[in-house]
Amino acid sequence: MSIRTFIFCDICNPQGIRTIEFRRSPREDDRNGRRISDGRFWFDGSLSTAIENGWNHNPTGQHICPSCNKAGA
């Protein structure tokens, strides 16, 4: 049995909802394009791997996704 770690963005996904995303057409911005999901961000992996992929972990303990980092949240 393996243990999986999920990190949820505390800005755009504070409820920790994990939905699988499927884009019908690729776009530059992660939030554009037609999707099956609602655009809430989560990461499947460790915190160190998430940080390497653009996530932020601020001093208050919040996890912030790359899109919210870009938006200046």
Coordinates of C-alpha atoms in Angstrom, one line a residue:
M1 CA 0.0 0.0 0.0
S2 CA 1.3 3.5 -0.8
I3 CA 0.6 6.8 0.8
R4 CA -0.3 9.7 -1.4
T5 CA 0.1 13.3 -0.4
F6 CA -2.2 16.0 -1.8
I7 CA -1.6 19.7 -1.4
F8 CA -4.5 22.1 -1.9
C9 CA -4.3 25.8 -2.7
D10 CA -5.6 27.7 0.4
I11 CA -6.6 30.7 -1.8
C12 CA -8.6 29.1 -4.7
N13 CA -9.3 25.7 -3.1
P14 CA -9.7 26.2 0.6
Q15 CA -12.2 23.3 0.9
G16 CA -9.6 20.8 -0.4
I17 CA -11.7 19.6 -3.3
R18 CA -9.8 17.3 -5.6
T19 CA -11.3 16.9 -9.1
I20 CA -9.5 15.5 -12.1
E21 CA -9.0 18.1 -14.8
F22 CA -9.3 17.5 -18.6
R23 CA -8.6 20.3 -21.0
R24 CA -10.4 20.2 -24.3
S25 CA -8.0 22.8 -25.8
P26 CA -4.6 23.8 -24.4
R27 CA -4.2 27.5 -23.5
E28 CA -1.4 29.6 -22.1
D29 CA -3.0 30.4 -18.8
D30 CA -4.0 27.5 -16.6
R31 CA -7.4 29.0 -15.9
N32 CA -8.5 29.5 -19.5
G33 CA -10.0 27.0 -21.9
R34 CA -12.9 24.6 -21.7
R35 CA -12.6 22.2 -18.8
I36 CA -14.6 19.5 -17.2
S37 CA -13.4 20.7 -13.7
D38 CA -14.0 24.1 -12.0
G39 CA -10.3 25.2 -11.9
R40 CA -9.6 24.5 -8.3
F41 CA -5.9 23.8 -7.8
W42 CA -4.3 20.8 -6.0
F43 CA -1.0 19.0 -6.3
D44 CA -0.3 15.3 -6.0
G45 CA 3.1 15.0 -4.3
S46 CA 5.3 16.2 -1.4
L47 CA 5.6 19.8 -0.3
S48 CA 9.2 20.0 -1.5
T49 CA 8.1 18.8 -5.0
A50 CA 5.3 21.3 -5.0
I51 CA 7.6 24.1 -4.2
E52 CA 9.9 23.0 -7.0
N53 CA 6.9 23.3 -9.3
G54 CA 6.0 26.9 -8.4
W55 CA 3.9 26.4 -5.3
N56 CA 4.5 28.7 -2.3
H57 CA 4.4 27.8 1.4
N58 CA 4.1 31.1 3.4
P59 CA 5.0 31.6 7.1
T60 CA 1.4 31.3 8.2
G61 CA 1.3 27.7 6.8
Q62 CA -0.8 28.5 3.7
H63 CA -0.1 26.6 0.4
I64 CA -0.5 28.9 -2.6
C65 CA -0.7 27.6 -6.2
P66 CA 1.4 29.1 -9.1
S67 CA -1.7 30.8 -10.6
C68 CA -2.5 32.5 -7.3
N69 CA 1.2 33.5 -6.9
K70 CA 1.0 35.1 -10.3
A71 CA -2.1 37.0 -9.4
G72 CA -0.4 38.4 -6.3
A73 CA -2.8 36.8 -3.8

